[in-house]
Structure formats: structure tokens, C-alpha cells
Amino acid sequence: MEERNLRNDLNVAGMSQTAGGNFHRVSIDGMAKVNGNLDCTSMNVNGTLKMHGALSSESATINGMCTLNGPLISSRVRVDGLTTINGDLRSPELEVNGKCTVRGRVDGERIDIGGVIDIEGDVQCESLNVQGNIKISGFLNAGTVEIRLHTSSSAREIGGERIDIRRKEQTGFWKSIGLGGTPSFKSSLIEGDEIVLEDTEADIVRGSKVHIGRGCNIRLVEYSGELEVDPDAKVGSSQRI
Amino acid sequence: MTDDLISKKELLDLTGISYGQLYRWKRKNLIPEEWFIRKSSYTGQETFFPKQQILLRIDKILNMKDGLSLDELADVFSPTLGEVEMSAQELLERNIVSNISLELLKEAGRERPLYALEQIMMLYVLDKLLMSGDITRQEGTLLIDVMSEHYYRFTGKPSELVLIRKMGVPSFMLVTAGTELYFDNGVKVVLRQSMGTFMEELKLKLG
């Protein structure tokens, strides 16, 4: 492959349709449709982009609307607008402040969610930090999971080292729109070394140090170290293993 | 494939590792995705592992962890081929293969000045099987053929080496790991081994 910085830039201002290809910097300020794969150093979308193919870029920033029909591979992704990815998302750093839908799996190192993310596949990362709304239909495997509940979130299963899911008192924006229901988290299985939960509904929780806080409803807790249960929580049965 | 499975709970009990470690190793690809077998049990969904493979792997991870970083370990376990080139002389000196295997390779007309990892792997397997008495020299020639013609097809994928004999006539096969094979009555499966195990051993020797 030729050096990326020797390539041409692709600038779309207005409306345009292109076939895709290899570029240095891509910037979409109007409406664009890309009919193939794109390989570039940086991708900047401020308008609307519709892509039929894979996008691989060193950094991708999406401020407008973007639909990708293919995987997105990048070393840095930031979504501030509305993005739908009909494929996998692989990026060591992912930041979502808008709304993002991924119909494949997500692989990353650091994932920060300030907005809304909906993932149909599995998620694998070192740290997941959520200050918004997350829905994972697959399995979440992360080193540390920190979720501050604003609305109703869920993950089918969680496995990791530190899992911390707590309520965040609603103020300002989230309270004023009043969408998404009361803060709650749903999962069928949560496994980890250190687990702190609030407002969580789960079938099984397994860990060595477990804290079940207010508003939880857990059917079975299995722990090897210590267990603390808040008087405001419901635990079906607990068992030391 | 053996049906000998171990549940996640038993595994953690037995090895003394924590959930966090298990999941971290999975993230680092030290434990392959396909080993996590989901089955429903009386408590709901449970995860099972192929017992022998997972115990062996965890034992290896725990024993080698101190010397190598997790990423280096992942390299050892991955079925992909790295970039190594060695001459026959070096291979002999480093005790990876013996003269017999090299001679056999010469007879088969596949001698090279430098061997890439793929070929070193072939030589290593050949040497191991010859030395352990599992195969004859004639079968060794067959092994060289099947490995050099087809092994590249399994790049990055787990594979197994199978040797069958029917009325004393041997035949080698390379198959995807875990494939079910059925034969007529006259066939005896002499050997079935995962290439991944060979590769791990070899990478440790080379590393």
C-alpha cells in the first residue's frame, strides 16, 4: 500500500456520489453516498453519509448522520451525531455522545458512552464507561465496567474483573425529557471479581466480593469472598462457594 | 472430539483462578472463543469447556505467565504463522529437528536453503512422530506431502492431523479441528493430534 499521506483528499461539499477507494483525508460536509470501501487517514462527517462497504480509517469523527453497510475499523472513533453500523466495529478508542447502533460485534480497549448505544453482537474491551444508555444484546466481556444508570439499560451477560453499576440521580437534561423509563439495568448473568450493583435485575450474580445495593432484584447470588446486601434489595437466595 | 466437558464453576474451583482472570484471558485470545460451550442446565444457561484442553491451557498460562506478557503468550497460542527463517544447520543446532527428518525431506525433493515457520512446523511434527515411533519412514514421506501441499490452507485456523491405516496402507489427512470423521470397518485411526499443540511446543522452542 502506498503511503497514506501521499494520497489525495476527498472533500464533499454539497451533494455527491463516489465509488470509494483510498484517500488521505476525507471530509463530508454535505450529503454523500459512497458505493464501495473507503480507506483513509481521517474521516470527518458533518453532513450525511451513506456507505455501502467497509470503512477503515485511522480516526473517524461523525457529527452528522452516518449509515455504514459494512464494518468500521479505526484506531479512534467519535460519534457525536447519529450513526448506524450494519457490521462490526473495531476501534481501540470509541466515544459516543450521540446515538450509535451497531449490528455486529464491538471490539475495543476504551469505550466511553455519553449518549445512547445499541449493540446487537458481543462487546469486548478493557474498560467500559457509560453515562448514558446502553443496550447490548450479546455478551459483554470487559476488564472494568462502570455504568451510571440514567434510563433503562441492559446486557445479556456480563463477565469481567470490576463491575460497577449504580444509579445516577437524574437532573437536567435526562429528567426534563423523561424518556427511557426509570433507571434500571437488566441482565441474565453477571460474573466478576468485584461487583457493585444498584437498581439491577439479574438472574444470577457470581463473584468474590459482591455488593447488592438498593433497588436490586437478584434470583441467585454466589460469592466466594464477602457479600453485602442492602435492606432495600431483593435477593432470592445466596450461597457461598 | 471427546465429550468430556467441565463447567465453568468446576474449572474455577479446580484451578483457583478468578472470573476476572478467565475473562481477561479470553479477551487476550489465550482461550479460544470456540471453547466456551453454552449449554442449558438446571440453573439456567451454563458455560462448559473441553476439559482436557482447557486444563492444559490454563496450566500453561499459569506456568509461563511470569516470563512472558499476556500479549506474548497470545502469540504462542495463536495458530497463525510468524516470521521465522532458519537454515537446516540452525534447526539441527537448536535441537528442533534431527538429521533423519532432514534426510527424508531431501529424498522427497523439498529441501530448501531456508525454512519458514510453516516448514519448520512440518519438520518438527515429522520428527516428533518418527522419534516417538508412531509412524514409519514411508509414512513420513506421506506426511511431508500432505503438510507441504495443504497446511497453508489452515493459516489462522485450528487444524488436526489424522493418520489412518487400512490393511496396512497408511493415509494422512489434515482436517479442521473438531471435525467428525467416520470410516468403514477396515480403517484404523492410528493418530489424531491437534496441530495447535505442536505449534505451541514449537513456538516455545523457537522463542
Short mmCIF file of C-alpha atoms in Angstrom, two decimals:
data_model
loop_
_atom_site.label_atom_id
_atom_site.label_comp_id
_atom_site.label_asym_id
_atom_site.label_seq_id
_atom_site.Cartn_x
_atom_site.Cartn_y
_atom_site.Cartn_z
CA MET A 1 0.00 0.00 0.00
CA GLU A 2 1.26 3.45 -0.81
CA GLU A 3 1.97 5.95 1.92
CA ARG A 4 -1.29 7.30 3.16
CA ASN A 5 -0.15 10.91 3.23
CA LEU A 6 0.77 10.83 -0.45
CA ARG A 7 -2.80 10.12 -1.39
CA ASN A 8 -5.44 12.60 -2.45
CA ASP A 9 -8.02 14.10 -0.16
CA LEU A 10 -11.71 13.61 -0.69
CA ASN A 11 -13.88 16.60 0.02
CA VAL A 12 -17.60 16.59 -0.42
CA ALA A 13 -19.43 19.85 -0.03
CA GLY A 14 -22.88 19.72 -1.47
CA MET A 15 -24.26 16.50 -2.85
CA SER A 16 -22.15 13.82 -4.36
CA GLN A 17 -21.78 10.17 -5.05
CA THR A 18 -18.44 8.39 -5.19
CA ALA A 19 -17.16 4.89 -5.70
CA GLY A 20 -14.83 4.80 -2.70
CA GLY A 21 -11.15 3.99 -2.75
CA ASN A 22 -8.03 5.12 -0.95
CA PHE A 23 -7.68 8.66 0.33
CA HIS A 24 -5.70 10.71 2.79
CA ARG A 25 -8.29 12.92 4.47
CA VAL A 26 -11.97 12.53 3.82
CA SER A 27 -14.37 15.23 4.81
CA ILE A 28 -18.08 15.15 4.13
CA ASP A 29 -19.86 18.43 4.68
CA GLY A 30 -22.95 17.91 2.61
CA MET A 31 -24.62 14.73 1.57
CA ALA A 32 -22.58 11.89 0.20
CA LYS A 33 -23.05 8.35 -0.89
CA VAL A 34 -20.10 6.03 -1.14
CA ASN A 35 -20.67 2.87 -3.13
CA GLY A 36 -17.58 0.92 -2.14
CA ASN A 37 -14.92 0.59 0.51
CA LEU A 38 -13.04 3.56 1.89
CA ASP A 39 -9.54 3.51 3.28
CA CYS A 40 -8.28 6.79 4.66
CA THR A 41 -6.23 8.53 7.34
CA SER A 42 -9.05 10.59 8.76
CA MET A 43 -12.75 10.66 8.22
CA ASN A 44 -14.86 13.64 9.14
CA VAL A 45 -18.59 13.65 8.60
CA ASN A 46 -20.53 16.82 9.26
CA GLY A 47 -23.47 16.18 6.99
CA THR A 48 -24.94 12.91 5.89
CA LEU A 49 -23.01 9.90 4.71
CA LYS A 50 -24.34 6.67 3.42
CA MET A 51 -21.77 3.99 2.74
CA HIS A 52 -22.03 0.61 1.09
CA GLY A 53 -18.82 -1.06 2.12
CA ALA A 54 -16.16 -1.16 4.77
CA LEU A 55 -14.59 1.93 6.27
CA SER A 56 -11.08 1.73 7.59
CA SER A 57 -9.58 4.92 8.87
CA GLU A 58 -7.06 6.00 11.47
CA SER A 59 -9.60 8.30 13.01
CA ALA A 60 -13.26 8.79 12.37
CA THR A 61 -15.39 11.65 13.66
CA ILE A 62 -19.07 11.69 12.91
CA ASN A 63 -21.05 14.80 13.70
CA GLY A 64 -23.95 14.39 11.36
CA MET A 65 -25.72 11.32 10.23
CA CYS A 66 -23.99 8.25 9.01
CA THR A 67 -25.05 4.83 7.85
CA LEU A 68 -22.42 2.21 7.15
CA ASN A 69 -23.23 -1.05 5.46
CA GLY A 70 -20.02 -2.78 6.37
CA PRO A 71 -17.51 -2.97 9.16
CA LEU A 72 -15.78 0.07 10.64
CA ILE A 73 -12.13 -0.36 11.59
CA SER A 74 -10.31 2.58 13.07
CA SER A 75 -7.92 3.48 15.86
CA ARG A 76 -10.18 6.26 17.13
CA VAL A 77 -13.90 6.70 16.66
CA ARG A 78 -16.01 9.54 17.95
CA VAL A 79 -19.72 9.69 17.29
CA ASP A 80 -21.48 12.91 18.17
CA GLY A 81 -24.33 12.50 15.75
CA LEU A 82 -26.41 9.60 14.67
CA THR A 83 -24.65 6.52 13.38
CA THR A 84 -25.79 3.11 12.28
CA ILE A 85 -23.22 0.46 11.52
CA ASN A 86 -24.51 -2.64 9.80
CA GLY A 87 -21.40 -4.61 10.61
CA ASP A 88 -18.70 -4.94 13.23
CA LEU A 89 -16.97 -2.03 14.92
CA ARG A 90 -13.32 -2.37 15.85
CA SER A 91 -11.59 0.56 17.46
CA PRO A 92 -9.29 0.83 20.48
CA GLU A 93 -10.94 4.10 21.42
CA LEU A 94 -14.62 4.64 20.99
CA GLU A 95 -16.55 7.61 22.26
CA VAL A 96 -20.26 8.02 21.69
CA ASN A 97 -22.04 11.18 22.68
CA GLY A 98 -24.89 10.88 20.25
CA LYS A 99 -26.68 7.74 19.25
CA CYS A 100 -25.00 4.74 17.78
CA THR A 101 -26.41 1.44 16.62
CA VAL A 102 -24.09 -1.44 15.82
CA ARG A 103 -25.48 -4.57 14.22
CA GLY A 104 -22.33 -6.58 14.73
CA ARG A 105 -19.79 -7.01 17.50
CA VAL A 106 -17.69 -4.28 19.10
CA ASP A 107 -14.01 -4.76 19.95
CA GLY A 108 -12.15 -2.01 21.71
CA GLU A 109 -9.85 -1.02 24.53
CA ARG A 110 -11.57 2.02 25.96
CA ILE A 111 -15.23 2.67 25.34
CA ASP A 112 -16.90 5.80 26.64
CA ILE A 113 -20.62 6.22 26.18
CA GLY A 114 -22.18 9.55 26.99
CA GLY A 115 -25.20 9.09 24.80
CA VAL A 116 -27.04 6.06 23.61
CA ILE A 117 -25.61 2.88 22.16
CA ASP A 118 -27.39 -0.22 20.97
CA ILE A 119 -25.24 -3.23 20.12
CA GLU A 120 -26.58 -6.45 18.68
CA GLY A 121 -23.44 -8.55 19.00
CA ASP A 122 -20.86 -9.15 21.70
CA VAL A 123 -18.69 -6.44 23.22
CA GLN A 124 -15.09 -6.94 24.24
CA CYS A 125 -12.96 -4.20 25.80
CA GLU A 126 -10.68 -3.30 28.70
CA SER A 127 -12.81 -0.55 30.14
CA LEU A 128 -16.39 0.42 29.50
CA ASN A 129 -17.66 3.67 30.93
CA VAL A 130 -21.30 4.53 30.45
CA GLN A 131 -23.00 7.74 31.47
CA GLY A 132 -25.96 7.26 29.23
CA ASN A 133 -27.97 4.43 27.91
CA ILE A 134 -26.60 1.11 26.76
CA LYS A 135 -28.24 -1.94 25.33
CA ILE A 136 -26.15 -4.98 24.49
CA SER A 137 -27.96 -7.98 23.05
CA GLY A 138 -24.84 -10.10 23.26
CA PHE A 139 -22.20 -10.83 25.83
CA LEU A 140 -20.15 -8.07 27.45
CA ASN A 141 -16.58 -9.03 28.38
CA ALA A 142 -14.68 -6.13 29.90
CA GLY A 143 -11.94 -5.55 32.44
CA THR A 144 -13.79 -2.79 34.23
CA VAL A 145 -17.40 -1.91 33.67
CA GLU A 146 -18.69 1.32 35.11
CA ILE A 147 -22.26 2.20 34.37
CA ARG A 148 -24.13 5.15 35.80
CA LEU A 149 -27.78 4.46 35.16
CA HIS A 150 -29.89 7.20 33.65
CA THR A 151 -32.60 5.21 31.94
CA SER A 152 -33.21 1.54 31.37
CA SER A 153 -30.15 -0.28 30.12
CA SER A 154 -29.38 -3.95 29.58
CA ALA A 155 -26.82 -6.53 28.57
CA ARG A 156 -27.50 -10.20 28.06
CA GLU A 157 -24.49 -11.29 30.11
CA ILE A 158 -21.52 -9.56 31.71
CA GLY A 159 -18.15 -11.03 32.61
CA GLY A 160 -15.19 -9.08 33.90
CA GLU A 161 -12.97 -8.05 36.77
CA ARG A 162 -14.67 -4.97 38.25
CA ILE A 163 -18.32 -4.40 37.55
CA ASP A 164 -19.91 -1.30 38.99
CA ILE A 165 -23.47 -0.44 38.08
CA ARG A 166 -25.06 2.36 40.07
CA ARG A 167 -27.90 4.81 39.91
CA LYS A 168 -27.21 8.38 38.97
CA GLU A 169 -29.68 10.86 40.31
CA GLN A 170 -31.40 12.33 37.32
CA THR A 171 -31.03 16.02 36.82
CA GLY A 172 -31.19 18.49 34.00
CA PHE A 173 -31.50 17.11 30.53
CA TRP A 174 -32.40 13.50 31.25
CA LYS A 175 -35.00 14.44 33.82
CA SER A 176 -36.58 17.10 31.67
CA ILE A 177 -37.10 14.81 28.69
CA GLY A 178 -38.22 11.99 30.99
CA LEU A 179 -37.64 9.35 28.37
CA GLY A 180 -36.42 5.80 28.64
CA GLY A 181 -38.15 4.90 31.89
CA THR A 182 -36.77 4.72 35.40
CA PRO A 183 -33.10 3.94 35.89
CA SER A 184 -32.69 0.18 35.78
CA PHE A 185 -30.36 -2.45 34.49
CA LYS A 186 -31.27 -5.88 33.28
CA SER A 187 -29.01 -8.85 32.70
CA SER A 188 -29.32 -12.59 32.99
CA LEU A 189 -25.84 -13.25 34.32
CA ILE A 190 -23.19 -11.05 35.93
CA GLU A 191 -19.82 -12.57 36.78
CA GLY A 192 -16.79 -10.75 38.09
CA ASP A 193 -14.27 -10.42 40.90
CA GLU A 194 -15.68 -7.24 42.40
CA ILE A 195 -19.31 -6.47 41.80
CA VAL A 196 -21.29 -3.45 42.96
CA LEU A 197 -24.90 -3.23 41.82
CA GLU A 198 -27.83 -0.89 42.26
CA ASP A 199 -31.22 -0.95 40.57
CA THR A 200 -30.28 -4.14 38.77
CA GLU A 201 -32.44 -7.04 37.87
CA ALA A 202 -30.47 -10.20 37.22
CA ASP A 203 -30.94 -13.93 37.30
CA ILE A 204 -27.52 -14.93 38.62
CA VAL A 205 -24.68 -12.85 40.09
CA ARG A 206 -21.37 -14.58 40.76
CA GLY A 207 -18.26 -13.01 42.19
CA SER A 208 -15.78 -12.96 45.03
CA LYS A 209 -16.69 -9.58 46.52
CA VAL A 210 -20.30 -8.72 45.91
CA HIS A 211 -22.33 -5.72 46.98
CA ILE A 212 -26.03 -5.76 46.19
CA GLY A 213 -27.35 -2.25 46.63
CA ARG A 214 -30.74 -0.59 46.71
CA GLY A 215 -33.35 -1.42 44.16
CA CYS A 216 -31.82 -4.73 43.07
CA ASN A 217 -33.75 -7.87 42.33
CA ILE A 218 -31.49 -10.89 42.02
CA ARG A 219 -32.60 -14.50 41.95
CA LEU A 220 -29.33 -16.14 42.96
CA VAL A 221 -26.06 -14.75 44.29
CA GLU A 222 -22.98 -16.93 44.50
CA TYR A 223 -19.92 -15.47 46.18
CA SER A 224 -16.56 -16.72 47.37
CA GLY A 225 -15.41 -13.77 49.48
CA GLU A 226 -17.87 -11.37 51.02
CA LEU A 227 -21.43 -10.39 50.32
CA GLU A 228 -23.27 -7.25 51.39
CA VAL A 229 -26.96 -6.84 50.74
CA ASP A 230 -28.77 -3.55 51.18
CA PRO A 231 -32.09 -3.79 53.07
CA ASP A 232 -33.65 -2.18 50.03
CA ALA A 233 -32.64 -5.05 47.74
CA LYS A 234 -34.32 -8.33 47.00
CA VAL A 235 -32.15 -11.44 46.78
CA GLY A 236 -33.81 -14.79 46.16
CA SER A 237 -31.04 -16.90 47.59
CA SER A 238 -27.36 -16.51 48.24
CA GLN A 239 -24.74 -19.17 48.50
CA ARG A 240 -21.11 -19.14 49.50
CA ILE A 241 -18.99 -21.26 47.15
CA MET B 1 -13.73 -34.78 19.85
CA THR B 2 -14.22 -36.03 23.38
CA ASP B 3 -17.44 -35.19 25.14
CA ASP B 4 -15.57 -34.66 28.35
CA LEU B 5 -16.69 -31.23 29.47
CA ILE B 6 -16.09 -29.22 32.60
CA SER B 7 -18.38 -26.48 33.83
CA LYS B 8 -17.05 -23.00 34.47
CA LYS B 9 -17.69 -23.29 38.19
CA GLU B 10 -15.78 -26.56 38.48
CA LEU B 11 -12.97 -25.12 36.42
CA LEU B 12 -12.55 -22.08 38.65
CA ASP B 13 -12.72 -24.31 41.71
CA LEU B 14 -10.15 -26.69 40.39
CA THR B 15 -7.63 -24.16 39.10
CA GLY B 16 -8.19 -21.39 41.64
CA ILE B 17 -8.38 -18.67 39.02
CA SER B 18 -10.94 -15.89 39.23
CA TYR B 19 -13.68 -14.85 36.84
CA GLY B 20 -11.68 -11.75 36.04
CA GLN B 21 -8.64 -13.76 35.00
CA LEU B 22 -10.68 -16.11 32.88
CA TYR B 23 -12.37 -13.26 31.06
CA ARG B 24 -9.11 -11.35 30.67
CA TRP B 25 -7.51 -14.38 29.05
CA LYS B 26 -10.47 -14.73 26.77
CA ARG B 27 -10.11 -11.08 25.73
CA LYS B 28 -6.43 -11.61 25.03
CA ASN B 29 -7.31 -14.62 22.88
CA LEU B 30 -5.43 -17.00 25.18
CA ILE B 31 -8.56 -19.11 25.35
CA PRO B 32 -10.29 -19.57 22.01
CA GLU B 33 -13.89 -18.50 21.59
CA GLU B 34 -14.98 -21.96 20.46
CA TRP B 35 -14.00 -23.47 23.81
CA PHE B 36 -16.80 -21.58 25.54
CA ILE B 37 -19.62 -24.05 25.05
CA ARG B 38 -23.01 -22.85 26.18
CA LYS B 39 -25.46 -25.42 27.42
CA SER B 40 -28.64 -25.22 29.40
CA SER B 41 -28.55 -26.83 32.83
CA TYR B 42 -30.92 -26.87 35.78
CA THR B 43 -29.70 -23.44 36.94
CA GLY B 44 -30.24 -21.93 33.52
CA GLN B 45 -27.51 -21.35 30.95
CA GLU B 46 -24.10 -22.60 31.93
CA THR B 47 -20.77 -22.41 30.19
CA PHE B 48 -18.72 -25.55 29.67
CA PHE B 49 -15.22 -26.13 28.38
CA PRO B 50 -13.48 -29.10 26.78
CA LYS B 51 -11.91 -30.44 29.96
CA GLN B 52 -8.51 -31.68 28.87
CA GLN B 53 -7.76 -28.79 26.55
CA ILE B 54 -8.75 -26.05 28.98
CA LEU B 55 -6.91 -27.58 31.94
CA LEU B 56 -3.78 -27.99 29.89
CA ARG B 57 -4.05 -24.45 28.58
CA ILE B 58 -4.62 -22.88 31.99
CA ASP B 59 -1.74 -24.84 33.40
CA LYS B 60 0.47 -23.48 30.62
CA ILE B 61 -0.73 -19.91 31.10
CA LEU B 62 -0.12 -20.06 34.84
CA ASN B 63 3.32 -21.56 34.41
CA MET B 64 4.53 -19.24 31.70
CA LYS B 65 2.85 -16.06 32.88
CA ASP B 66 5.86 -14.87 34.86
CA GLY B 67 8.27 -14.93 31.96
CA LEU B 68 6.02 -13.64 29.23
CA SER B 69 3.49 -10.86 28.91
CA LEU B 70 -0.10 -11.75 28.04
CA ASP B 71 0.37 -10.48 24.51
CA GLU B 72 3.44 -12.63 24.01
CA LEU B 73 1.52 -15.56 25.38
CA ALA B 74 -1.29 -14.91 22.94
CA ASP B 75 1.32 -15.14 20.20
CA VAL B 76 2.38 -18.56 21.42
CA PHE B 77 -1.18 -19.89 21.36
CA SER B 78 -2.35 -18.31 18.14
CA PRO B 79 -2.40 -20.71 15.20
CA THR B 80 -1.01 -18.09 12.83
CA LEU B 81 2.47 -18.22 11.46
CA GLY B 82 5.05 -15.71 12.48
CA GLU B 83 8.08 -14.65 10.53
CA VAL B 84 10.93 -17.01 11.16
CA GLU B 85 13.54 -18.27 8.77
CA MET B 86 16.15 -20.82 9.62
CA SER B 87 18.64 -22.95 7.80
CA ALA B 88 18.90 -26.69 8.24
CA GLN B 89 22.09 -26.16 10.19
CA GLU B 90 20.39 -23.86 12.68
CA LEU B 91 17.49 -26.26 13.13
CA LEU B 92 19.92 -29.04 13.93
CA GLU B 93 21.91 -26.91 16.31
CA ARG B 94 18.85 -25.77 18.19
CA ASN B 95 17.69 -29.34 18.55
CA ILE B 96 14.39 -28.71 16.83
CA VAL B 97 14.71 -31.45 14.25
CA SER B 98 17.09 -34.35 13.75
CA ASN B 99 19.08 -35.42 10.73
CA ILE B 100 16.65 -38.21 9.86
CA SER B 101 13.79 -35.83 9.14
CA LEU B 102 16.03 -33.57 7.10
CA GLU B 103 17.20 -36.54 5.03
CA LEU B 104 13.63 -37.60 4.45
CA LEU B 105 12.84 -34.13 3.27
CA LYS B 106 15.78 -34.28 0.90
CA GLU B 107 14.52 -37.58 -0.52
CA ALA B 108 11.11 -36.03 -1.06
CA GLY B 109 12.85 -33.29 -3.07
CA ARG B 110 11.67 -30.49 -0.87
CA GLU B 111 14.96 -29.29 0.51
CA ARG B 112 15.42 -25.53 0.86
CA PRO B 113 18.23 -23.24 1.91
CA LEU B 114 15.98 -21.51 4.44
CA TYR B 115 12.87 -22.80 6.14
CA ALA B 116 9.91 -20.62 7.09
CA LEU B 117 7.85 -21.38 10.18
CA GLU B 118 5.37 -23.41 8.15
CA GLN B 119 8.10 -25.77 7.00
CA ILE B 120 9.82 -25.85 10.37
CA MET B 121 6.49 -26.86 11.81
CA MET B 122 6.24 -29.67 9.26
CA LEU B 123 9.73 -30.87 10.11
CA TYR B 124 9.02 -30.67 13.80
CA VAL B 125 5.84 -32.73 13.53
CA LEU B 126 7.60 -35.25 11.30
CA ASP B 127 10.49 -35.53 13.68
CA LYS B 128 8.29 -35.93 16.74
CA LEU B 129 6.17 -38.63 15.17
CA LEU B 130 9.17 -40.51 13.79
CA MET B 131 11.03 -40.38 17.07
CA SER B 132 8.04 -41.50 19.12
CA GLY B 133 7.65 -44.48 16.80
CA ASP B 134 4.13 -43.51 15.78
CA ILE B 135 4.89 -43.51 12.09
CA THR B 136 7.30 -45.24 9.73
CA ARG B 137 9.74 -43.56 7.37
CA GLN B 138 7.46 -44.31 4.44
CA GLU B 139 4.59 -42.66 6.24
CA GLY B 140 6.89 -39.74 6.94
CA THR B 141 7.14 -39.13 3.20
CA LEU B 142 3.35 -39.04 3.00
CA LEU B 143 3.28 -36.59 5.89
CA ILE B 144 5.70 -34.29 4.10
CA ASP B 145 3.44 -34.33 1.06
CA VAL B 146 0.21 -33.57 2.83
CA MET B 147 1.75 -30.91 5.05
CA SER B 148 3.57 -29.02 2.35
CA GLU B 149 0.66 -29.19 -0.10
CA HIS B 150 -2.19 -28.31 2.22
CA TYR B 151 -1.08 -26.92 5.58
CA TYR B 152 -1.19 -23.34 4.35
CA ARG B 153 -4.96 -23.66 3.90
CA PHE B 154 -5.34 -23.74 7.67
CA THR B 155 -3.49 -20.49 8.30
CA GLY B 156 -5.08 -18.89 11.34
CA LYS B 157 -7.49 -21.78 11.81
CA PRO B 158 -7.20 -24.69 14.22
CA SER B 159 -6.49 -27.98 12.47
CA GLU B 160 -5.79 -31.59 13.27
CA LEU B 161 -3.56 -34.19 11.74
CA VAL B 162 -5.08 -37.61 11.23
CA LEU B 163 -3.34 -40.82 10.20
CA ILE B 164 -5.43 -43.80 9.19
CA ARG B 165 -4.42 -47.25 8.03
CA LYS B 166 -6.46 -49.72 6.12
CA MET B 167 -4.93 -53.16 5.68
CA GLY B 168 -1.61 -51.64 6.47
CA VAL B 169 -1.90 -48.93 3.85
CA PRO B 170 -1.43 -45.57 5.52
CA SER B 171 -3.03 -42.29 4.63
CA PHE B 172 -2.64 -38.81 6.14
CA MET B 173 -5.31 -36.16 6.45
CA LEU B 174 -5.40 -32.56 7.59
CA VAL B 175 -8.83 -31.58 8.89
CA THR B 176 -10.45 -28.64 10.64
CA ALA B 177 -10.25 -29.12 14.40
CA GLY B 178 -13.23 -30.87 15.86
CA THR B 179 -14.50 -32.33 12.59
CA GLU B 180 -16.33 -35.63 12.94
CA LEU B 181 -14.94 -38.39 10.77
CA TYR B 182 -16.49 -41.77 10.01
CA PHE B 183 -14.84 -44.68 8.24
CA ASP B 184 -15.69 -48.17 7.12
CA ASN B 185 -14.81 -51.05 9.39
CA GLY B 186 -11.41 -51.79 7.96
CA VAL B 187 -9.99 -48.41 8.86
CA LYS B 188 -7.94 -47.84 11.97
CA VAL B 189 -7.26 -44.30 13.18
CA VAL B 190 -3.64 -44.51 14.23
CA LEU B 191 -3.13 -40.93 15.24
CA ARG B 192 -5.17 -37.80 15.66
CA GLN B 193 -3.46 -34.76 17.03
CA SER B 194 -4.19 -31.08 17.11
CA MET B 195 -1.67 -29.03 15.14
CA GLY B 196 -2.10 -26.23 17.67
CA THR B 197 -0.37 -28.30 20.34
CA PHE B 198 2.60 -28.89 18.06
CA MET B 199 2.69 -25.22 17.19
CA GLU B 200 2.72 -24.18 20.85
CA GLU B 201 5.58 -26.54 21.61
CA LEU B 202 7.50 -25.36 18.61
CA LYS B 203 6.97 -21.67 19.33
CA LEU B 204 8.27 -22.16 22.84
CA LYS B 205 11.33 -23.89 21.47
CA LEU B 206 11.91 -21.17 18.90
CA GLY B 207 11.06 -18.31 21.25
#
